[in-house]
mmCIF file of C-alpha atoms in Angstrom:
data_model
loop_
_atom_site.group_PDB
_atom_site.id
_atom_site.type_symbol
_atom_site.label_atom_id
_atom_site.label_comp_id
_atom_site.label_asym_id
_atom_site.label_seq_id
_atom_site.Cartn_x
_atom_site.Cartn_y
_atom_site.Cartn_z
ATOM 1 C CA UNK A 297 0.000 0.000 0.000
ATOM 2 C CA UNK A 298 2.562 2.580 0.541
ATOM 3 C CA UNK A 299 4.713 1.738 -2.633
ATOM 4 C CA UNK A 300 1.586 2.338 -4.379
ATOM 5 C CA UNK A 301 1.011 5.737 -2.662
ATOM 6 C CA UNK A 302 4.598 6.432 -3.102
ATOM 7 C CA UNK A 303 4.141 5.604 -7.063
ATOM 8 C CA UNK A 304 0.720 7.765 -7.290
ATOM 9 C CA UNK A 305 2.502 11.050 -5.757
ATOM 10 C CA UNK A 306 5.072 11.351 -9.155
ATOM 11 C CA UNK A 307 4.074 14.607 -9.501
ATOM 12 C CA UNK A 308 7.936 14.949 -11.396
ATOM 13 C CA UNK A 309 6.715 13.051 -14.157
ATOM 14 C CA UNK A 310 2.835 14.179 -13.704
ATOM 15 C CA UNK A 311 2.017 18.027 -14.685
ATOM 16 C CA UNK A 312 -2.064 18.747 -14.249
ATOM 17 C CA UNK A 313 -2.456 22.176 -15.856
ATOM 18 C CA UNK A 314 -5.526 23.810 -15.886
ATOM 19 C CA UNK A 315 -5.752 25.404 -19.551
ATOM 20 C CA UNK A 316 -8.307 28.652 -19.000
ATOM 21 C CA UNK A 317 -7.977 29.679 -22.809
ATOM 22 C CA UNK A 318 -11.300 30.359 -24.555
ATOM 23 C CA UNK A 319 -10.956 29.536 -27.935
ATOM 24 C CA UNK A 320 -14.737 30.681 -29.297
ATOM 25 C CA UNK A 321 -13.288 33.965 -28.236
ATOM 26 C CA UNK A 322 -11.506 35.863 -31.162
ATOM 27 C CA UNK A 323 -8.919 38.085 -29.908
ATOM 28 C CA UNK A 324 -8.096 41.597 -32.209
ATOM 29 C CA UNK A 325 -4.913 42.380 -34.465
ATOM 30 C CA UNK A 326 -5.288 45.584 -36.686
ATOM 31 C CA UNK A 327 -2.161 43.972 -38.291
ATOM 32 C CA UNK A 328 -3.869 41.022 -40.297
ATOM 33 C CA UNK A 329 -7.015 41.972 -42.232
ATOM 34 C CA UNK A 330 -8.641 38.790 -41.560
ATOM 35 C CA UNK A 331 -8.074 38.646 -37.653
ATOM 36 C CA UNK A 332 -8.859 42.266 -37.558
ATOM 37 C CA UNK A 333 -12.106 41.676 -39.206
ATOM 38 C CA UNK A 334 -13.083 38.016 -37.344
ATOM 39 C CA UNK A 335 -12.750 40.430 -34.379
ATOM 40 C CA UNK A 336 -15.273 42.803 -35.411
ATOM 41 C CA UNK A 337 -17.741 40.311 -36.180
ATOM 42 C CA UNK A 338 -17.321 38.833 -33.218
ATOM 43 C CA UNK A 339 -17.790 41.828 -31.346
ATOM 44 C CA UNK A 340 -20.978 42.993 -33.022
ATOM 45 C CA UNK A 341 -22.567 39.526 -33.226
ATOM 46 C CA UNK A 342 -21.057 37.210 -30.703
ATOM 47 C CA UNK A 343 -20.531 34.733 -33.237
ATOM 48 C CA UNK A 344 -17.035 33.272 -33.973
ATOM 49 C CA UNK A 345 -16.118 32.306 -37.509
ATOM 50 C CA UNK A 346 -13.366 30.425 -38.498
ATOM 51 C CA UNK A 347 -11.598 28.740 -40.994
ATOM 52 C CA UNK A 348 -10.510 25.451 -40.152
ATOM 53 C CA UNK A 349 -11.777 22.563 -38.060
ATOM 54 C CA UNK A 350 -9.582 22.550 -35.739
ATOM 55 C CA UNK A 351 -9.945 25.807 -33.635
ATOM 56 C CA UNK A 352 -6.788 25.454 -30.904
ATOM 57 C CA UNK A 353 -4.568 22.843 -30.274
ATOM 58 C CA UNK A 354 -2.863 23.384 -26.402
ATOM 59 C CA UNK A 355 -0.173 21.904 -24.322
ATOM 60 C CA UNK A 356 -2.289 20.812 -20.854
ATOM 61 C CA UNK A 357 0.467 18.699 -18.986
ATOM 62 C CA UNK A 358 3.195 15.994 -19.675
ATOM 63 C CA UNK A 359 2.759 12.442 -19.176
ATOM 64 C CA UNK A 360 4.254 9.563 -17.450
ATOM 65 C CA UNK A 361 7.334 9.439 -19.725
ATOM 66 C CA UNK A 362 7.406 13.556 -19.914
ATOM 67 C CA UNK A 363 5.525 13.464 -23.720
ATOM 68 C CA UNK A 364 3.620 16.542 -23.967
ATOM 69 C CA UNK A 365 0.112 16.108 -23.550
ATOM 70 C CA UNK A 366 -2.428 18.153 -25.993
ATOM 71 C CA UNK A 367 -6.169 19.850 -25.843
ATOM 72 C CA UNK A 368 -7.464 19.586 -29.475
ATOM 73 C CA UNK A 369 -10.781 22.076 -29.788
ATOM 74 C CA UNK A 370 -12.372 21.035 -32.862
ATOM 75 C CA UNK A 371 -15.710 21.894 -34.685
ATOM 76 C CA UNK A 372 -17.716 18.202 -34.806
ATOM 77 C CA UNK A 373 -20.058 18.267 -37.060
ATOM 78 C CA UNK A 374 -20.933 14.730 -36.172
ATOM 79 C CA UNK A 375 -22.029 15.949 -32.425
ATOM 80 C CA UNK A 376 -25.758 16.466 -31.471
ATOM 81 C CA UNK A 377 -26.922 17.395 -28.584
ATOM 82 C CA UNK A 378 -27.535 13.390 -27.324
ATOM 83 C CA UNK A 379 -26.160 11.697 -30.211
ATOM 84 C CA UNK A 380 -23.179 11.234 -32.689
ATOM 85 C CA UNK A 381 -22.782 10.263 -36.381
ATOM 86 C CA UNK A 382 -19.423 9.280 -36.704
ATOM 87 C CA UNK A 383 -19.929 6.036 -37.505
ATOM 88 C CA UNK A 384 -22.601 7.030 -40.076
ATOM 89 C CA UNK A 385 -21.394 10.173 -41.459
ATOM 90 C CA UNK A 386 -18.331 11.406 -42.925
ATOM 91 C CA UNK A 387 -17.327 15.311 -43.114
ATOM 92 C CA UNK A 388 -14.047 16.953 -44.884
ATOM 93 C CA UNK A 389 -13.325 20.280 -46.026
ATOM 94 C CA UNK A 390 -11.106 21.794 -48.987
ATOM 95 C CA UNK A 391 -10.082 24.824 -46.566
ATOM 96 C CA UNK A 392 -9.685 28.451 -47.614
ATOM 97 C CA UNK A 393 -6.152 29.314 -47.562
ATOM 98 C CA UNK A 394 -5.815 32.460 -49.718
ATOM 99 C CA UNK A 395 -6.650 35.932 -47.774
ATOM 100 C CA UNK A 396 -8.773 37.129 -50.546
ATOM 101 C CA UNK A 397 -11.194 34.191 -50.084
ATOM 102 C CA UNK A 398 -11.122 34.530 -46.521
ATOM 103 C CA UNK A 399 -11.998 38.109 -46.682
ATOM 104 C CA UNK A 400 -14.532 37.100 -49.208
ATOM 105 C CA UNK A 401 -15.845 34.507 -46.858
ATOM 106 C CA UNK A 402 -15.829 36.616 -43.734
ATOM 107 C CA UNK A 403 -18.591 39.008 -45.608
ATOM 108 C CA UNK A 404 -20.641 36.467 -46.665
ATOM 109 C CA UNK A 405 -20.817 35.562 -42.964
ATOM 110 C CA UNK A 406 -21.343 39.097 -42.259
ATOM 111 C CA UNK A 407 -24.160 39.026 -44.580
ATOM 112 C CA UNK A 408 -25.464 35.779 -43.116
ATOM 113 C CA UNK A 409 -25.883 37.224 -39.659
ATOM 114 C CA UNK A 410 -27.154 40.232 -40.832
ATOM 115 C CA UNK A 411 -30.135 38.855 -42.298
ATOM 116 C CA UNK A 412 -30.563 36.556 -38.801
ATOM 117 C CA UNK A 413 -32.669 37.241 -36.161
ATOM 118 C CA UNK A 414 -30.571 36.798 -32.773
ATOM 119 C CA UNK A 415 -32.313 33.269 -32.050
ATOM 120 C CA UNK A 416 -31.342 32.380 -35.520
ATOM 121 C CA UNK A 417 -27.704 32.956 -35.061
ATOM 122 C CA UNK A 418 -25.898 29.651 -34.765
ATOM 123 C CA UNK A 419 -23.208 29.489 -31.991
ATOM 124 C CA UNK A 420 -20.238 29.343 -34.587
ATOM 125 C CA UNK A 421 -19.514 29.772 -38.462
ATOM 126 C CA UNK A 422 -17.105 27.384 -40.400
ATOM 127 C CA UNK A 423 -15.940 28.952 -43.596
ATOM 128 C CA UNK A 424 -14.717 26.447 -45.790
ATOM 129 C CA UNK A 425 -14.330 26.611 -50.021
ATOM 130 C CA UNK A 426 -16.225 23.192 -50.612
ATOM 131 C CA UNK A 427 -17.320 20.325 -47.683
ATOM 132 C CA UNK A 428 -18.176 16.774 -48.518
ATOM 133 C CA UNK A 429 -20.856 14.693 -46.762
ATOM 134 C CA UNK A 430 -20.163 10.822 -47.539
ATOM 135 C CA UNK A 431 -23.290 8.245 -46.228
ATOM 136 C CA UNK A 432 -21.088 5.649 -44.793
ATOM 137 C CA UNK A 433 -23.887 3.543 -45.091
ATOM 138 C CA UNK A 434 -24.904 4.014 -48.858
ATOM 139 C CA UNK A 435 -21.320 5.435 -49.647
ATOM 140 C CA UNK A 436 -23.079 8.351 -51.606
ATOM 141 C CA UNK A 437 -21.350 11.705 -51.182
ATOM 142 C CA UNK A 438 -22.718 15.270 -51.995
ATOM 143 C CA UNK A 439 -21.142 18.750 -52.078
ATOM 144 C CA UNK A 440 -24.000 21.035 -50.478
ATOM 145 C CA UNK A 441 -23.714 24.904 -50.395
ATOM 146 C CA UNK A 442 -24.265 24.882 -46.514
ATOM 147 C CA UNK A 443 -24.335 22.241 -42.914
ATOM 148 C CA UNK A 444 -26.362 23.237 -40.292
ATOM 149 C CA UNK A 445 -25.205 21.641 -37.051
ATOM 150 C CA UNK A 446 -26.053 21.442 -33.405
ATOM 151 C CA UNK A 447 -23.642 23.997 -32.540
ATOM 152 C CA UNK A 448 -21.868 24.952 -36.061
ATOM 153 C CA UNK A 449 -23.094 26.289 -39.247
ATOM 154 C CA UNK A 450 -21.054 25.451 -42.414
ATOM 155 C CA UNK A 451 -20.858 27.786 -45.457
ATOM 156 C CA UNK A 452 -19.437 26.953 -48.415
ATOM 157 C CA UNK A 453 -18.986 27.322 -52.067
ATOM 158 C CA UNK A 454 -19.101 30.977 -52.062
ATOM 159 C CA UNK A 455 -16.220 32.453 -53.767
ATOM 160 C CA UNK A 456 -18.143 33.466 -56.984
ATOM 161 C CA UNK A 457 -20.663 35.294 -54.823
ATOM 162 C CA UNK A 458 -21.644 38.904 -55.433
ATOM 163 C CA UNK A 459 -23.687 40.891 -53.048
ATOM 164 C CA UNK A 460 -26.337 40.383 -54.430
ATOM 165 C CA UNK A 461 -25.966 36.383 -54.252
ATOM 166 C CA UNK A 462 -24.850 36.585 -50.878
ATOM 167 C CA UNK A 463 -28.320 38.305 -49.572
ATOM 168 C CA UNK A 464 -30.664 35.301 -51.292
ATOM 169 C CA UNK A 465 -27.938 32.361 -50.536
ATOM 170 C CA UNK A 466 -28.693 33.744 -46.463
ATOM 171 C CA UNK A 467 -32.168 34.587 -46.741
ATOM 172 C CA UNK A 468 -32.354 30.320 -48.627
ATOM 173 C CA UNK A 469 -30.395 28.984 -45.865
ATOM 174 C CA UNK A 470 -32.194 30.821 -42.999
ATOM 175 C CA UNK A 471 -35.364 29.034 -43.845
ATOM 176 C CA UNK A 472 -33.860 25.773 -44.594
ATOM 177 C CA UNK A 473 -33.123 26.029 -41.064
ATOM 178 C CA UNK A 474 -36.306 27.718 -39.938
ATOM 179 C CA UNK A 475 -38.061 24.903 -41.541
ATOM 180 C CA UNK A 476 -35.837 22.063 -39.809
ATOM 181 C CA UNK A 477 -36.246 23.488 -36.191
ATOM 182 C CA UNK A 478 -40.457 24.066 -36.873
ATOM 183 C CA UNK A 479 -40.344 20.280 -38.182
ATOM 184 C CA UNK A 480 -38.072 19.385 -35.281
ATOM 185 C CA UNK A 481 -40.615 20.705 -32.614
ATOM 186 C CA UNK A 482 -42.209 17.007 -31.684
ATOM 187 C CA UNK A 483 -45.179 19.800 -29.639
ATOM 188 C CA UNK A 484 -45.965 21.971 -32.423
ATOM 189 C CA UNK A 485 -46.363 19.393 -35.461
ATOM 190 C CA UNK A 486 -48.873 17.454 -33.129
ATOM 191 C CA UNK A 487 -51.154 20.484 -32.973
ATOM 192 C CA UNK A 488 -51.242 21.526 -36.435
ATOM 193 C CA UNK A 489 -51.853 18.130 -37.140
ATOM 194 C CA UNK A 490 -54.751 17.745 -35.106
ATOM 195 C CA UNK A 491 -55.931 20.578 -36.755
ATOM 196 C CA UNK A 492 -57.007 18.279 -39.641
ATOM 197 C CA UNK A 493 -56.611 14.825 -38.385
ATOM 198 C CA UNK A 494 -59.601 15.211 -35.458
ATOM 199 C CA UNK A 495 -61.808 15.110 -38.820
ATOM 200 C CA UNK A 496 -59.614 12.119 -40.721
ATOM 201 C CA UNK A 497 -59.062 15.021 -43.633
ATOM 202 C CA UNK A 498 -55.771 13.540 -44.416
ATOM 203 C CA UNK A 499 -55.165 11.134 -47.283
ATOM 204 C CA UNK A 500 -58.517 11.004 -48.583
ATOM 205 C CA UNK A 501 -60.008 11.410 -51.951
ATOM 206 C CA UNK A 502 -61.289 14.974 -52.675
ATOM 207 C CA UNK A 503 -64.642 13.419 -53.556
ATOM 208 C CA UNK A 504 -65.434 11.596 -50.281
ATOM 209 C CA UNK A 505 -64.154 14.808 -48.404
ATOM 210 C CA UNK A 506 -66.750 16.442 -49.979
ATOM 211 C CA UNK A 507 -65.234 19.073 -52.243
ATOM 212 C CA UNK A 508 -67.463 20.638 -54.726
ATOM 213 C CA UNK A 509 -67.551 19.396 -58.508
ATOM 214 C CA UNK A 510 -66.823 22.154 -59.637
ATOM 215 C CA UNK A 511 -63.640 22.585 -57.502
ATOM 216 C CA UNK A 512 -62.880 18.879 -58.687
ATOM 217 C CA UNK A 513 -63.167 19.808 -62.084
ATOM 218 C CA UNK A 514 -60.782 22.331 -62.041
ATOM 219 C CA UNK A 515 -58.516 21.331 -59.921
ATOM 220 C CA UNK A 516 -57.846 18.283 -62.939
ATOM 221 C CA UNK A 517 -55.892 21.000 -64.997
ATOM 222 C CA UNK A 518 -53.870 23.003 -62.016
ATOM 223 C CA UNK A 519 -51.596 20.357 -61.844
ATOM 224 C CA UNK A 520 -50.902 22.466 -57.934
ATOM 225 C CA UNK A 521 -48.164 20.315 -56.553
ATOM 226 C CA UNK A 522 -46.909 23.727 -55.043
ATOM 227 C CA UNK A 523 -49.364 25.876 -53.365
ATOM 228 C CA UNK A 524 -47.607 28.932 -55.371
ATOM 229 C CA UNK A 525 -48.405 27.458 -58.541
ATOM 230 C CA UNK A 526 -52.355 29.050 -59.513
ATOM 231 C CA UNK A 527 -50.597 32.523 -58.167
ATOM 232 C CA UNK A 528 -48.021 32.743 -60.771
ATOM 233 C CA UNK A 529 -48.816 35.048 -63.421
ATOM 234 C CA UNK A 530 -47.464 32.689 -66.217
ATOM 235 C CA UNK A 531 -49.718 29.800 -65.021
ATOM 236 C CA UNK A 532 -52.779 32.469 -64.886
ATOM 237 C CA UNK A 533 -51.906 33.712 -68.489
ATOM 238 C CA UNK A 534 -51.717 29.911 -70.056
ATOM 239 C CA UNK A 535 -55.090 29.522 -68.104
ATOM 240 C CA UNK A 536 -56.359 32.476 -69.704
ATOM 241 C CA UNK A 537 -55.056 31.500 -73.645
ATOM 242 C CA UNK A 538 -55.882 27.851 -72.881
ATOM 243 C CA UNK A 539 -59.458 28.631 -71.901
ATOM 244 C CA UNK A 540 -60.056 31.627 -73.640
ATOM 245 C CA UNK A 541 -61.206 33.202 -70.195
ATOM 246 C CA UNK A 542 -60.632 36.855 -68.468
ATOM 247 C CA UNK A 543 -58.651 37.082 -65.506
ATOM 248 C CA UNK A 544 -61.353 37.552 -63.317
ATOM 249 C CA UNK A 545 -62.667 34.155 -64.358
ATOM 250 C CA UNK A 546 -59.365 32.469 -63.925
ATOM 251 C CA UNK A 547 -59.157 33.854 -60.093
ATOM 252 C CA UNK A 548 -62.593 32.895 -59.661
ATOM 253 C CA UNK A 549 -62.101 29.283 -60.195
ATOM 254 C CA UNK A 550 -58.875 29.758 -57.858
ATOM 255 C CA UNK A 551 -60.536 31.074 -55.358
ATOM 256 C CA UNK A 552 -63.512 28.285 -55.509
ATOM 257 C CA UNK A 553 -60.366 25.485 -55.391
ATOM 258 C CA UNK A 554 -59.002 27.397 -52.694
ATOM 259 C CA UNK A 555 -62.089 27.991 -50.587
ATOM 260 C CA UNK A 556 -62.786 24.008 -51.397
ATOM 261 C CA UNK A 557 -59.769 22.634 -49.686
ATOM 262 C CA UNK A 558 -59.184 25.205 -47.063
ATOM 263 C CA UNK A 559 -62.306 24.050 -45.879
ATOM 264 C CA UNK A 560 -60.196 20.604 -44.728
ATOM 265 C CA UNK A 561 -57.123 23.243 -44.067
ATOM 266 C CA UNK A 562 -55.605 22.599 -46.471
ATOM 267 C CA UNK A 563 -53.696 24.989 -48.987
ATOM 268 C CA UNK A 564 -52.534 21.812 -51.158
ATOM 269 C CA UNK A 565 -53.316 18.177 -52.146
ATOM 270 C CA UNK A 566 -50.935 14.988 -52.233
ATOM 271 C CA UNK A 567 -47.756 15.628 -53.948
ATOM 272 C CA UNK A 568 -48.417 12.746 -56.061
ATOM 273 C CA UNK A 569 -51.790 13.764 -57.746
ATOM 274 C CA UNK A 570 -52.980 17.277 -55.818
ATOM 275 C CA UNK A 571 -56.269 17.106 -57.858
ATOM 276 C CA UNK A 572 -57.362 13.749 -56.519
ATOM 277 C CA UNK A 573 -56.482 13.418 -52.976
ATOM 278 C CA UNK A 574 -55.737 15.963 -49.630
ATOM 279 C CA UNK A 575 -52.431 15.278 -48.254
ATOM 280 C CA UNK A 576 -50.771 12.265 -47.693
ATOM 281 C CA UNK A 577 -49.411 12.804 -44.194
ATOM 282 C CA UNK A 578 -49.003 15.697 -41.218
ATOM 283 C CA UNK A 579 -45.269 16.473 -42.414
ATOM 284 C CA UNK A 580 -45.982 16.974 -46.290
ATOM 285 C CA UNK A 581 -48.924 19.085 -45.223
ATOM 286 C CA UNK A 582 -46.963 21.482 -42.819
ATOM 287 C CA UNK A 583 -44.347 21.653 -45.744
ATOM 288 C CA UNK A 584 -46.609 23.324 -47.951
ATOM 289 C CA UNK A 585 -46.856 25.442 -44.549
ATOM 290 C CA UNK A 586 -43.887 26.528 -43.825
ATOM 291 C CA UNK A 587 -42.301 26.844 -47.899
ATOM 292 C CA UNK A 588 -45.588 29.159 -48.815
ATOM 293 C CA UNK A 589 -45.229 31.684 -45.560
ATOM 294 C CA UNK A 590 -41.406 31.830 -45.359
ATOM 295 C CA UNK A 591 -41.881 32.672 -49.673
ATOM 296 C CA UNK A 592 -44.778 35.197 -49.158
ATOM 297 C CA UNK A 593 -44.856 36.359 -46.062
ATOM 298 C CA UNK A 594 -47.582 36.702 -43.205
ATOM 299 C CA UNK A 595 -49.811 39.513 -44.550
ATOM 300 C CA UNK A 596 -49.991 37.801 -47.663
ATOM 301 C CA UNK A 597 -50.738 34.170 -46.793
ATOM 302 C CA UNK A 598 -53.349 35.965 -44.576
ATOM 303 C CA UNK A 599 -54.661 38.016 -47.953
ATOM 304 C CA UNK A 600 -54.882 34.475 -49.846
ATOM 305 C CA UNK A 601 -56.147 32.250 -47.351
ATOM 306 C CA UNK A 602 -57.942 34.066 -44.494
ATOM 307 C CA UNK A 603 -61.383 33.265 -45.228
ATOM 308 C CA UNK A 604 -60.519 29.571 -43.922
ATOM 309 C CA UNK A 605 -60.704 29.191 -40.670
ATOM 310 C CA UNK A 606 -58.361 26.218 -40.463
ATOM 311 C CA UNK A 607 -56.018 27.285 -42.235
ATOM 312 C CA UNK A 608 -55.266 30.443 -40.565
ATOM 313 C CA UNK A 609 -55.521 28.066 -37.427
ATOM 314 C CA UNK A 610 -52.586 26.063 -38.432
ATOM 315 C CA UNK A 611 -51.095 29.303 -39.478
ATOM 316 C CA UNK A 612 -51.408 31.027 -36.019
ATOM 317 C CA UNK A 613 -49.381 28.014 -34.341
ATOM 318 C CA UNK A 614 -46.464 28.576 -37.050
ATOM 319 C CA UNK A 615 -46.657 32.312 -36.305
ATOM 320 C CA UNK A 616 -46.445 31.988 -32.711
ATOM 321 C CA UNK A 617 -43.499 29.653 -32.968
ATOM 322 C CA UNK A 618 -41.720 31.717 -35.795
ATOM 323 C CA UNK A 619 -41.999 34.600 -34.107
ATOM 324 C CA UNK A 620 -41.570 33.663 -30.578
ATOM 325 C CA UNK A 621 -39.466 30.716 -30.564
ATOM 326 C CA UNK A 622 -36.878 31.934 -33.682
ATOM 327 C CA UNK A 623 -37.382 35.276 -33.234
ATOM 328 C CA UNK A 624 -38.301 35.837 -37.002
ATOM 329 C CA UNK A 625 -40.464 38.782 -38.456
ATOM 330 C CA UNK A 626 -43.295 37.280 -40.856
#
């Protein structure tokens, strides 16, 4: 027993440092254009970007045999909040290592958390030129133009970016992620689906629902897989040529197909055939939701739809969330 305690006290051989470094805090230096302007971002936003993976590497003791021993701080992509992918998902990065590109980069990020509402900010940015995601399971790779992780977002493929591209490339990427964190609320999809499902309105033909013949009829040559589709002026026109009709006839059978399904709450049928059946299932019916609000806006999917009650039910529990929970102006 007291070799053992002698052996356990080799505090020669034994360093335990206490590292106090805080490396999601970006320190200035007016001296390198990049630093200088990761600091200011970081100052006005709170949000550190960066341009590697690996974000420190420290010295926190020696070992047994006096072999330094090192802190890595590293951006996981793989890392959820009660889970890992590593053994399922594979990320790597073709890094920016000009200045130009970095400086490039650090405005699109800019950009990014300009257009962000404060909830929407993610915790860090990782600025990288491309990033591949390989399925270890399927072994199929893609190249996409952003990650959004637990703690991490991941832009890439930016360098050929003007302002202008910049401003929609955020503004698409802020409701990809809108519309993963409303579809990632377990509470909230459960109430708007009741909204419909109380009745059994989902999955079901339009004729044993109940909708009108004449709705039915029409409905046969909208072809509305996308609730946008009988608002765009090109598809209006073509109905207009096709059917040698005014406008005011065209929106008049729009607004009797609208009126029809919003009845059920709907604002779409199945993706498969919309003019035979209401949708197939909770999820592709908030979908339709969340892509036609976050394209139009609130006042005008309250302008198109408001004269169905549940509708603008289901609506009212996206607002709330939207607005409360992300923090984002509709």
């Amino acid at each position: 027993m007291l070799a053992l305690l002698v052996a356990c006290d080799d505090s020669d051989h034994l360093s335990q440092n206490i590292d106090f470094s805080l490396p999601y805090v970006i320190e200035d230096d007016p001296n390198d254009p990049v630093q200088h302007e990761r600091y200011f971002i970081y100052s006005e936003y709170g949000v550190p970007v960066y341009f590697n993976d690996t974000i420190s590497v420290r010295t926190i003791g020696n070992d047994f045999e006096g072999q330094p021993i090192y802190r890595h701080e590293t951006l996981d992509m793989n890392w959820g909040f009660t889970s890992h992918s590593k053994q399922h998902t594979l990320f790597t990065y073709n890094y920016l290592n000009r200045q130009d590109d970095q400086l490039k980069g650090l405005k699109y990020a800019r950009v990014f958390l300009e257009e962000s509402s404060v909830k929407m900010r993610p915790f860090c940015i990782f600025l990288v030129d491309s990033v591949t995601v390989k399925n270890l399971n399927n072994k199929k790779s893609q190249q996409p133009k952003f990650v959004s992780g637990f703690r991490c977002l991941v832009l890439a493929q930016f360098r050929e970016f003007d302002n202008d591209s910049m401003k929609i490339n955020s503004v698409s990427i802020l409701r990809e992620i809108c519309k993963s964190k409303i579809l990632g609320d377990a509470n909230l999809v459960a109430r708007f689906g009741a909204v419909s499902s109380t009745q059994h309105y989902y999955d079901r033909p339009w004729s044993e629902l109940g909708l009108s013949e004449d709705a039915q009829s029409w409905f046969k040559y909208s072809w509305m897989f996308d609730p946008n589709v009988l608002y765009n002026e090109g598809y209006v026109e073509a109905l207009m040529k096709e059917f040698s009709m005014e406008r005011e006839e065209v929106e008049d059978i729009r607004t009797t197909i609208m009126t029809g399904i919003g009845h059920f709450g709907f604002i779409c049928g199945w993706d498969k055939s919309s003019a035979s059946r209401s949708p197939n299932s909770v999820e592709e019916d908030l979908k339709y939701f969340i892509d036609t609000i976050l394209k139009i806006g609130g006042d005008e999917f309250k302008t198109r739809y408001g004269v169905s009650p549940l509708v603008m039910e289901k609506y009212d529990i996206i607002y709330d969330f939207v607005t409360t929970e992300l923090g984002v102006k509709l």
